[in-house]
Each structure stands twice: as C-alpha cells, then as structure tokens.
Amino acid sequence: MSISRRDFLKKTTLSAGAFTLLSGMKVHGMEAIHPKGWKGRQRVSEIASICEMCFWRCGILGNVDKHGKLLKIDGNPEHPLTEGRLCARGNAGHKLAYDPDRLKYPLMRVGKRGEGKFKRVSWDEALDFFAKKLLEIREKHGAEAVGFFPHGIQARFFEHLMKGFGTPNIVEPAFAQCRGPRDVGYKLTFGNNVGSPEPLDFENTRMMVFIGTHIGENVFTGQNLQFANALERGAKLIVVDPRFSIAAQKADYWLPLKPGTDTALLLAWIHVLIYENLYDKEYIRKYATGFNALKKHVKSLTPEWAAKITELPAGLIRETAREMARQIPAVGLHPGRHFTWYGNDSQRGRAMAILTALLGAYGRKGGIYLASPIPAPKYPSPANPKPAARADGAGTVYPFASRGLGVTNGLVEATHSGEPYPIKAWIVYSQNVLQSIPDPWKTKEAIEKLDLMVVVDVMPMEQYLYADLVLPEATYLERYDDLYTVKNAKKPFAAIRQPVIDPLFESKPGWWIAREMAKRLGLEEHFGWEDIEEYLDYRLSGLGVTLKQIQARGLVEYDKGTPYFDFSKPVRFKTPSGKIELYSEELKRYGFDPMPVYEAPDEVPKGYFRLLYGRSPLHSFARTQNNEILNGYQPENDLWINDKIAAELGLIDGEYVNLENQDGMVSNNIKLNVTPGIRPDAVFMVHGFDHKSPLLKRAYGKGASDTYLMSRYKVDPISGGTGMRVNFVRIIKDGQPVMISGAVSAIGRFKSTRDARRPVKKVVVPRAVQSEEDEGC
Amino acid sequence: METVELSEIETRKTAYKIFSRLFYYPGEEIARLLYGGVIGEWLEHILPGKEAERLQTWVASRSSAADLLEALQVEYTHLFITAYPNLPAPLYKSYYTEKELFGADARNLMDIYQQYHFKVSPHMTEMPDHLAIILEFIYRLLEKEAGDSLLKDFAISGLTDWLPQLAKRIEENASLPFYPSLIHLLQEFIRNDLSLQATQKSGA
C-alpha cells in the first residue's frame, strides 16, 4: 500500500474545480423517509390473479411479504375450474420472477447477429429505434413486410397494435404446431372449433376416450381434477397411445397402436357403430347430413382391416367400439391438444368429430358441452387498415387455416424464400420460435434475412441471440393483462391478471409496451383508454361489475344456463348445411377427401425408431426448464425405449446415449429410460429440453431437444399444421450407431390397474399382434 | 491552482458516493467527469497506485467522452447485465449468496435501510442489494453523520463478504481494464476505511 492507514484520508486535496464537480454529483437510488412515516408493507398480503406457467391459466393467490417479495403461490379456491388446486409449475411461478437470468433492461445489439453482444439502452431509446425501423420498413416494403409471432394473452395488446399498423402476418404456434388441425376437423363437422379448455363434460361422462391424450403428464389442473373425479365416479376409460402413459395406467382399455395409424382405428370404430347399428340413430337422423355416404365409405373399413394396419387385435377394436356405444351419449372423446402429428391431421380430427357425432355426444350431457360467449365488449378503437394478402398461406395455400392464428411455418417459409413477398422484420413475442417450429435450421436462415428482429420476452430464450432489440416484459406476476374470458366452462367466467408484485428492474407490462409504441407509430387512437384499469373496467362492464369489485376474488362468473342443446327447439349448426357434416362438401370443393381416408405414414427405416414426444407435468413447452424448482425436480428429459429392444441392443437403463435422425442431425446426451411401457418401434421424450441459450444457466444443454431432431415435417394441406412425428432416430453410443438386428413385434394384452387404484406393479410387455381368437382385454 | 482540502468525513462521503455512481449504469455525466479527469484525479489522490493509474490511463486513451461512454455501457452490459455465453458478474449480493434475485439478503438490507430511515427510491429499478445502492446507503449514512457506529458491522457483513467473488469474476471476464481497476480500488478503499475506523475506535 502506498499510504499508511493512519494517513489514509488525512491528506485529501482536490482542485477547486474538481471539488465543485464531485460535490455537485448526485445519486438517486435512495430517499429518506420520515422517522414516523413510511414503514413499508407491514403485513403479508394475498393477491388473486391467474397463472401463466402454462396456457391453462388457473386461479392463483400470491402471498407477498412486507418487503414486497412474493413468497409463495397458492391456488385460488374461488376459481371455477381448479377449485384451489395448483400444479407444480403454478407453485413454482415465483421463481420465474426472481430468476437471475431473466431479462432486466432493454438491450440493443452491438455485435454481429448471433454473437450475443448487447448494450443496455433506455426504453425511450429502444422504442424510438423500434418505431423508426418499423416505419421505414412500412414505407419501403409495406406493412405486410412485418411478421408478428405472439403467444399468450399478454401479447394481445401488441397484436392490436400490429393490426392497426397494417400487417396481416400474425402467426401463433398454437395453431400450426398444436391445435390447428383438430379445430379445423371439428369446425368442418360441427361448425365450431373445440377451443380451450376443451369443453368435455367429464362431470357426467360414463366413458372417456383419449387418442394420444396423456392427461396426467400433460397437466391441465382443471381437466386433471375432472378426469380424476370421473374415474372415481366409475366412468370407463379407453386410451389409445403407443406408450403406457399415466392415463393408460388408469384405463380399462389400453390400445398401443402402431404410431400414425389412429385414423384407421377411428374409421374401424365408425364402421362398427354403423354396421352393428349401435350409433345414436335419432341424433344422426335429425342433426347430421351425409350418413349414407359415410356408411358406404366405411363399409370395407372393418376392424380386421384396421387390425393389420394398427397392429391392434380386431376383437379389441370391436369390443371398445361396443363399449363406447353402450354409454351413448355420455361419451367424452377427448379432441386432443397437440394434434400436428403426421401431416394428414385435419382428417384425423374429422374422424374424431364424426365418431363423436355417431355417439350423439356433441352438445349432450356427458359428452362435449356448448360454449357460452361472455359479454365483455371490446374497447372502442378505430378501424384497422385493410391489410395486404397474407404471406403464410392461411386461407389460400392452406384453405382452412385460421386467419386469426395464422401458419407460423408458412411465414418462416415466406421469409426464407422471399415469396410471395419479402418479409423484413420479425417481432417475436413470448414465443420460442427455435424450439416450437420444426426445422430450426431453416428458421435461423430466415432470421438471417431480416432487416429487423425484435424479441419481447421475460427470459433470454434462443432467439434472443439473434435479436437487434430485446425488450424485457414483466412476468405474469407483475402486470395486468387483457381480460381472460373463459367461455368453455360449464359456468363461464372472466378472470383478471393483476400485479401481485411490482415489476422488477426495467421490465414493463405488454400493454405499456404496445401503447408506448402506438404513440410513436401514430396509432394512439387505437389505445384510447386512460389507463389499464379503465380499459378493464370497460370490458367488465358487460358483466355488470368493475375491476375494483372483483380484484379480491380475481374473477366473476357468468351463468347462462344449461350448456347442452335444447332439443325441444330447432338446432342449427354453424356449417353450410346447418347440420353436422359427416360428408363435407366444403372439403370436396377444395379438392380434399370429403370423408376421412386413412393415409399410411412412412415406415420406420431399419435400425431406426419413430421419434415421439410429449409433455411432462413439471414443464410447459420449452418455457420452464430454467425455473429453479422445476429444474430441480426435472433438470433433463429422458428417452423411453422398449426393454426388449434395449436388451437386444445392449443398452442399460440410466445410461446416456445420443440420437441421430434420418438426416444426420445428432442430439445432445439423453438418459435412457428402459421400459416395457412403449412399443418397440418408437422412442419417446418430453419436449422442450436442451436449450441452446447459454444465458439460461440451469436449462442450457440439459437433456435432448426433440425440435432439433425435426429436420423434416409434413404439412397438412388442409390446415397448414406441421406433422412432426415423421422423423426417425437411431441410437448413438460412444459415437457409434447401435443397430437393431431384427424386428421385434409389438402388441400384447393389457391388464388394467385401475381397479386396484394403486401404482402399477407390473406392465405386460407389448408383444406380437394378436389373432382374432386372442381378442379381449 | 486553487485546491480544497477535504475533511475525513467529506472524503469518505465523497468516496462512497463516487463509487456508487461508478457502479450504476454509466451515463453522460459520469462519462464527462471521467473523461475530464476529475474522477481520476480524485482516485489518484485517495488511492494512489497502479490501479488508479491504470484506470486513468485507459480513460485518457479514449477519443472522446462519447466514445468512453459507449465503451463503458457495452462493457457494463457485458459484465453485469447480459453476455454471451454467460453473464459474468451480476452486481447483486443475493446472486452470490442465494443464487436468486431479491433473496433474504436483499430484504435484510431493506430492513436496515428502513431502520435508518431510508428506502430505495420508487423510481430505482435496481434491487436493494445492488452494489451501487449499498454504497449509496453508506454515503447517505455518512451524510447524516449517523453512520459511523453502524458502518463497521454493516460493511463487513453486508458488503465485503461477497466483493472478492465479484472482483474475481470481473477480472476474469472484463474486456477493458476499467471495471477490474475500479473493483480493486473499491476493495482497497473499504479495507482502508474499516481499518481506520477500527483504529479510531480503539483509540490508537
């Protein structure tokens, strides 16, 4: 040390000028409080809001301490769907707010795109830049050159802004990577989308049928609760799944069919209902059209025909059809959620809808109940400019695709090819475009072609590295969002998301970001409300309440009476014919099969497995893997592989391997879960792992990514949805492929475990296709 | 040149205030004072040695205050806010002690602030345990001349226990000499200050 401690600070002299400057310097981080004044938040408060750890949006109560720290989250017992229950993700939500890796300030790129080098900037600087670039692009290329990729209700304000700006290119993965083909299939048949939550009357059902739906792993708390109650009540359950899922473990019948053959099974079920005269004749006669054509269409599609395709016993197919028929109309055939499997998925949706109709279950007690629109008026806003034609193919290339939700992959393709016109900017809002849309390599190439890439998010997800501008959104616990109206509930309701804690750092709510941008884009009139409270008050006025009145409870119900058809009055479906369309003239007009036709998926190449993927009760999509609690419970995914195959290949449970797909794409390490609970021709992993953003410290590089093994996908020509179960993988161990020497056959009997109501102790190993004599389970 | 001799308390106050400002996100004023040599002069007075010299030499090498500001903002963002592939050195105490934002340490600090009739400004967007806020709190205590008795305990438990970890991360990840020198200077200043207070207390 150059100065003695005793002399330290004793000889400080400064020039007068320096002294003036330094003494005049201010710090602004703190302020004094009067000794008898502010004492902070002195008590723990409980604030009602809605969750966003998945899209189910359960009711929550946030417990906040005197410092304003959110200590824990409980379920809101007032919530009509969840009744106070909350899943692991909902309970872990506070860790999102306090995740050290979250985005904290607006950031401007200073390095090359993908280099991840940024500079913190003020909101004014960020939004001025953003608006200037958007206006330049609109001036030069038209508003349609801006693509918007939103996700969730928080993005609605920005979506409103984008419509006012004039772009038609608004695309959400909720359609083309999820429910799109399902909704198209049901809409073509009944005139209505299924919507979300699925309006299944499990409260009164006597039979539940799941086609690939894996409730229990795919946790929607309200639906889980209804499912569990239905089982307890004695409702029967049929599960169709190549995997012995949690739901399959509770089933009366497990049908581990060959992946991709679901439509064959559905057509055979339809055949049995019709040709054994088991369908709801009165319902079909009164409300459906095209029955005779359907009857002719399925004449040869017998259980025996389907058995060869599905590798299920014909007797089992017949028996399960009869079981369903015995419970008419109280059959809850779950329409499914993630529906984009093989590229012919709208027709599978049609087959499911037709089966539902034959069971007389649509609009009936115990089947699918009817939604009740909620009178929550939109805040007045000027008319939007007439947009140019879409670039994503929704309504044109894919004639039945939703124009509201669009086709994400169509917009990626348009950006990549520059056709039908160049796309110059992407605004990615709470979406992870590199983990939700297949062929992420193409997505990256498309991003490289952009003039502007803006990311609005809470966490630094993959695409953040490619952004020119990053805007930190407040978490769902720190903001108001638009009113959440739930028409698909037997007692519909509207719930509010309100701040449980103040936004941390410089994160801002979506409504604020959109409105500030509107000021800069000359669109203030589109956001004419005084403040967000006034906006919500206006929307709630249709329900006869104010925001203040419902803040403590967090929601308001809207009882519109029975959610079933009143058959004493004429019933008109919203289809062209006004009836349930078993035969679709609309499809025929566009050159598609008017009734579902089974299309065989590509066979699994020798030495490979079909890559199946699904969900975990501990994670949502690719969004929660960095959460401290959830990562602690499930830091990585594993790979289900059939035990006999594993034995033949010399693979051991718990060891790590890699996967290589048909195009040579190799996964990160993944741990083997050797189990008899999956067919030999497929492997399964939970979606959303192996994050590529190193800024997600807990999630980075953990597990394997299914998306990064999806170099191929098959687009459903009706809806534009991306069939993603068309990729095949082989096992790589110690750098070498592990080859299968011979085929291992598939199917065996399943012994139900549900009567015992206890965990499964023994799973009967799938084995060879059963002959007719072996039927029955 | 006219000079001003600072009292001990003035020097200490000024030091904590300047260090606080230097650990907030850099703005135009701080860049101007740095580029004009005012802060460098003061640092060399109070903590003479190679670190102050290194810091001042680097500052002087920039072409303008604007150039300096740009470099500091990029470096601050890289070290303390976000960086690829890893964020090296967040400035929050609970990040080091609890791996979480707004942890127990942050809330304990809020209690201490309140005990001395301060609170983090509602306009402030940093956490209560951000280094700059802790330093500002000490400055404000000294300004009230109420802080001496508290400072030692508070500074030992609330400040110095995590600074070595922070300093190590800054040193390992900085691309410019500014923040490594600054954290060294801060640590040296605190060591000296605590030693001085201890000496005075013992009556030596």
mmCIF file with all atom_site columns, N, CA, C and O in Angstrom, chain A residues 188-189 287-290 571-583 585-586:
data_model
loop_
_atom_site.group_PDB
_atom_site.id
_atom_site.type_symbol
_atom_site.label_atom_id
_atom_site.label_alt_id
_atom_site.label_comp_id
_atom_site.label_asym_id
_atom_site.label_entity_id
_atom_site.label_seq_id
_atom_site.pdbx_PDB_ins_code
_atom_site.Cartn_x
_atom_site.Cartn_y
_atom_site.Cartn_z
_atom_site.occupancy
_atom_site.B_iso_or_equiv
_atom_site.pdbx_formal_charge
_atom_site.auth_seq_id
_atom_site.auth_comp_id
_atom_site.auth_asym_id
_atom_site.auth_atom_id
_atom_site.pdbx_PDB_model_num
ATOM 1  N N  . LEU A 1 188 ? -65.238 -28.138 -39.389 1.00 0.00 ? 188 LEU A N  1
ATOM 2  C CA . LEU A 1 188 ? -65.839 -28.623 -40.631 1.00 0.00 ? 188 LEU A CA 1
ATOM 3  C C  . LEU A 1 188 ? -67.030 -29.538 -40.340 1.00 0.00 ? 188 LEU A C  1
ATOM 4  O O  . LEU A 1 188 ? -67.974 -29.615 -41.112 1.00 0.00 ? 188 LEU A O  1
ATOM 5  N N  . THR A 1 189 ? -66.990 -30.208 -39.218 1.00 0.00 ? 189 THR A N  1
ATOM 6  C CA . THR A 1 189 ? -68.036 -31.175 -38.890 1.00 0.00 ? 189 THR A CA 1
ATOM 7  C C  . THR A 1 189 ? -69.203 -30.535 -38.138 1.00 0.00 ? 189 THR A C  1
ATOM 8  O O  . THR A 1 189 ? -70.367 -30.736 -38.488 1.00 0.00 ? 189 THR A O  1
ATOM 9  N N  . TYR A 1 287 ? -79.939 -34.452 -36.958 1.00 0.00 ? 287 TYR A N  1
ATOM 10 C CA . TYR A 1 287 ? -78.964 -33.348 -36.965 1.00 0.00 ? 287 TYR A CA 1
ATOM 11 C C  . TYR A 1 287 ? -77.789 -33.519 -37.917 1.00 0.00 ? 287 TYR A C  1
ATOM 12 O O  . TYR A 1 287 ? -76.976 -32.616 -38.041 1.00 0.00 ? 287 TYR A O  1
ATOM 13 N N  . ALA A 1 288 ? -77.656 -34.682 -38.571 1.00 0.00 ? 288 ALA A N  1
ATOM 14 C CA . ALA A 1 288 ? -76.469 -34.886 -39.407 1.00 0.00 ? 288 ALA A CA 1
ATOM 15 C C  . ALA A 1 288 ? -76.846 -35.030 -40.872 1.00 0.00 ? 288 ALA A C  1
ATOM 16 O O  . ALA A 1 288 ? -77.975 -35.392 -41.211 1.00 0.00 ? 288 ALA A O  1
ATOM 17 N N  . THR A 1 289 ? -75.863 -34.757 -41.707 1.00 0.00 ? 289 THR A N  1
ATOM 18 C CA . THR A 1 289 ? -76.047 -34.963 -43.139 1.00 0.00 ? 289 THR A CA 1
ATOM 19 C C  . THR A 1 289 ? -74.866 -35.792 -43.655 1.00 0.00 ? 289 THR A C  1
ATOM 20 O O  . THR A 1 289 ? -73.760 -35.707 -43.112 1.00 0.00 ? 289 THR A O  1
ATOM 21 N N  . GLY A 1 290 ? -75.136 -36.586 -44.683 1.00 0.00 ? 290 GLY A N  1
ATOM 22 C CA . GLY A 1 290 ? -74.062 -37.378 -45.295 1.00 0.00 ? 290 GLY A CA 1
ATOM 23 C C  . GLY A 1 290 ? -73.910 -38.766 -44.711 1.00 0.00 ? 290 GLY A C  1
ATOM 24 O O  . GLY A 1 290 ? -72.910 -39.444 -44.955 1.00 0.00 ? 290 GLY A O  1
ATOM 25 N N  . VAL A 1 571 ? -82.367 -26.997 -33.826 1.00 0.00 ? 571 VAL A N  1
ATOM 26 C CA . VAL A 1 571 ? -80.934 -26.822 -33.603 1.00 0.00 ? 571 VAL A CA 1
ATOM 27 C C  . VAL A 1 571 ? -80.273 -26.614 -34.961 1.00 0.00 ? 571 VAL A C  1
ATOM 28 O O  . VAL A 1 571 ? -80.453 -27.425 -35.869 1.00 0.00 ? 571 VAL A O  1
ATOM 29 N N  . ARG A 1 572 ? -79.562 -25.522 -35.086 1.00 0.00 ? 572 ARG A N  1
ATOM 30 C CA . ARG A 1 572 ? -78.859 -25.270 -36.341 1.00 0.00 ? 572 ARG A CA 1
ATOM 31 C C  . ARG A 1 572 ? -77.360 -25.171 -36.064 1.00 0.00 ? 572 ARG A C  1
ATOM 32 O O  . ARG A 1 572 ? -76.923 -24.374 -35.232 1.00 0.00 ? 572 ARG A O  1
ATOM 33 N N  . PHE A 1 573 ? -76.624 -26.012 -36.735 1.00 0.00 ? 573 PHE A N  1
ATOM 34 C CA . PHE A 1 573 ? -75.164 -25.981 -36.583 1.00 0.00 ? 573 PHE A CA 1
ATOM 35 C C  . PHE A 1 573 ? -74.596 -24.932 -37.537 1.00 0.00 ? 573 PHE A C  1
ATOM 36 O O  . PHE A 1 573 ? -75.197 -24.623 -38.573 1.00 0.00 ? 573 PHE A O  1
ATOM 37 N N  . LYS A 1 574 ? -73.406 -24.418 -37.187 1.00 0.00 ? 574 LYS A N  1
ATOM 38 C CA . LYS A 1 574 ? -72.834 -23.336 -37.997 1.00 0.00 ? 574 LYS A CA 1
ATOM 39 C C  . LYS A 1 574 ? -72.042 -23.888 -39.184 1.00 0.00 ? 574 LYS A C  1
ATOM 40 O O  . LYS A 1 574 ? -70.931 -23.443 -39.481 1.00 0.00 ? 574 LYS A O  1
ATOM 41 N N  . THR A 1 575 ? -72.592 -24.876 -39.826 1.00 0.00 ? 575 THR A N  1
ATOM 42 C CA . THR A 1 575 ? -71.988 -25.433 -41.043 1.00 0.00 ? 575 THR A CA 1
ATOM 43 C C  . THR A 1 575 ? -72.808 -24.939 -42.240 1.00 0.00 ? 575 THR A C  1
ATOM 44 O O  . THR A 1 575 ? -73.934 -24.450 -42.064 1.00 0.00 ? 575 THR A O  1
ATOM 45 N N  . PRO A 1 576 ? -72.279 -25.083 -43.459 1.00 0.00 ? 576 PRO A N  1
ATOM 46 C CA . PRO A 1 576 ? -73.057 -24.638 -44.627 1.00 0.00 ? 576 PRO A CA 1
ATOM 47 C C  . PRO A 1 576 ? -74.443 -25.282 -44.693 1.00 0.00 ? 576 PRO A C  1
ATOM 48 O O  . PRO A 1 576 ? -75.413 -24.644 -45.083 1.00 0.00 ? 576 PRO A O  1
ATOM 49 N N  . SER A 1 577 ? -74.538 -26.534 -44.295 1.00 0.00 ? 577 SER A N  1
ATOM 50 C CA . SER A 1 577 ? -75.841 -27.225 -44.371 1.00 0.00 ? 577 SER A CA 1
ATOM 51 C C  . SER A 1 577 ? -76.701 -26.970 -43.147 1.00 0.00 ? 577 SER A C  1
ATOM 52 O O  . SER A 1 577 ? -77.883 -27.329 -43.138 1.00 0.00 ? 577 SER A O  1
ATOM 53 N N  . GLY A 1 578 ? -76.114 -26.404 -42.116 1.00 0.00 ? 578 GLY A N  1
ATOM 54 C CA . GLY A 1 578 ? -76.841 -26.208 -40.858 1.00 0.00 ? 578 GLY A CA 1
ATOM 55 C C  . GLY A 1 578 ? -76.911 -27.486 -40.039 1.00 0.00 ? 578 GLY A C  1
ATOM 56 O O  . GLY A 1 578 ? -77.536 -27.519 -38.989 1.00 0.00 ? 578 GLY A O  1
ATOM 57 N N  . LYS A 1 579 ? -76.272 -28.546 -40.547 1.00 0.00 ? 579 LYS A N  1
ATOM 58 C CA . LYS A 1 579 ? -76.282 -29.832 -39.845 1.00 0.00 ? 579 LYS A CA 1
ATOM 59 C C  . LYS A 1 579 ? -74.849 -30.290 -39.576 1.00 0.00 ? 579 LYS A C  1
ATOM 60 O O  . LYS A 1 579 ? -73.883 -29.717 -40.103 1.00 0.00 ? 579 LYS A O  1
ATOM 61 N N  . ILE A 1 580 ? -74.737 -31.322 -38.782 1.00 0.00 ? 580 ILE A N  1
ATOM 62 C CA . ILE A 1 580 ? -73.425 -31.944 -38.587 1.00 0.00 ? 580 ILE A CA 1
ATOM 63 C C  . ILE A 1 580 ? -73.026 -32.565 -39.920 1.00 0.00 ? 580 ILE A C  1
ATOM 64 O O  . ILE A 1 580 ? -73.805 -33.343 -40.491 1.00 0.00 ? 580 ILE A O  1
ATOM 65 N N  . GLU A 1 581 ? -71.855 -32.238 -40.413 1.00 0.00 ? 581 GLU A N  1
ATOM 66 C CA . GLU A 1 581 ? -71.482 -32.677 -41.767 1.00 0.00 ? 581 GLU A CA 1
ATOM 67 C C  . GLU A 1 581 ? -70.570 -33.895 -41.707 1.00 0.00 ? 581 GLU A C  1
ATOM 68 O O  . GLU A 1 581 ? -69.353 -33.780 -41.578 1.00 0.00 ? 581 GLU A O  1
ATOM 69 N N  . LEU A 1 582 ? -71.187 -35.057 -41.828 1.00 0.00 ? 582 LEU A N  1
ATOM 70 C CA . LEU A 1 582 ? -70.401 -36.290 -41.880 1.00 0.00 ? 582 LEU A CA 1
ATOM 71 C C  . LEU A 1 582 ? -69.667 -36.359 -43.220 1.00 0.00 ? 582 LEU A C  1
ATOM 72 O O  . LEU A 1 582 ? -68.579 -36.927 -43.324 1.00 0.00 ? 582 LEU A O  1
ATOM 73 N N  . TYR A 1 583 ? -70.286 -35.791 -44.193 1.00 0.00 ? 583 TYR A N  1
ATOM 74 C CA . TYR A 1 583 ? -69.706 -35.656 -45.533 1.00 0.00 ? 583 TYR A CA 1
ATOM 75 C C  . TYR A 1 583 ? -69.522 -34.157 -45.746 1.00 0.00 ? 583 TYR A C  1
ATOM 76 O O  . TYR A 1 583 ? -70.468 -33.393 -45.595 1.00 0.00 ? 583 TYR A O  1
ATOM 77 N N  . GLU A 1 585 ? -68.994 -31.130 -48.060 1.00 0.00 ? 585 GLU A N  1
ATOM 78 C CA . GLU A 1 585 ? -68.940 -30.549 -49.415 1.00 0.00 ? 585 GLU A CA 1
ATOM 79 C C  . GLU A 1 585 ? -67.836 -29.507 -49.507 1.00 0.00 ? 585 GLU A C  1
ATOM 80 O O  . GLU A 1 585 ? -67.230 -29.321 -50.553 1.00 0.00 ? 585 GLU A O  1
ATOM 81 N N  . GLU A 1 586 ? -67.580 -28.827 -48.368 1.00 0.00 ? 586 GLU A N  1
ATOM 82 C CA . GLU A 1 586 ? -66.525 -27.795 -48.349 1.00 0.00 ? 586 GLU A CA 1
ATOM 83 C C  . GLU A 1 586 ? -65.177 -28.404 -48.697 1.00 0.00 ? 586 GLU A C  1
ATOM 84 O O  . GLU A 1 586 ? -64.421 -27.868 -49.505 1.00 0.00 ? 586 GLU A O  1
#
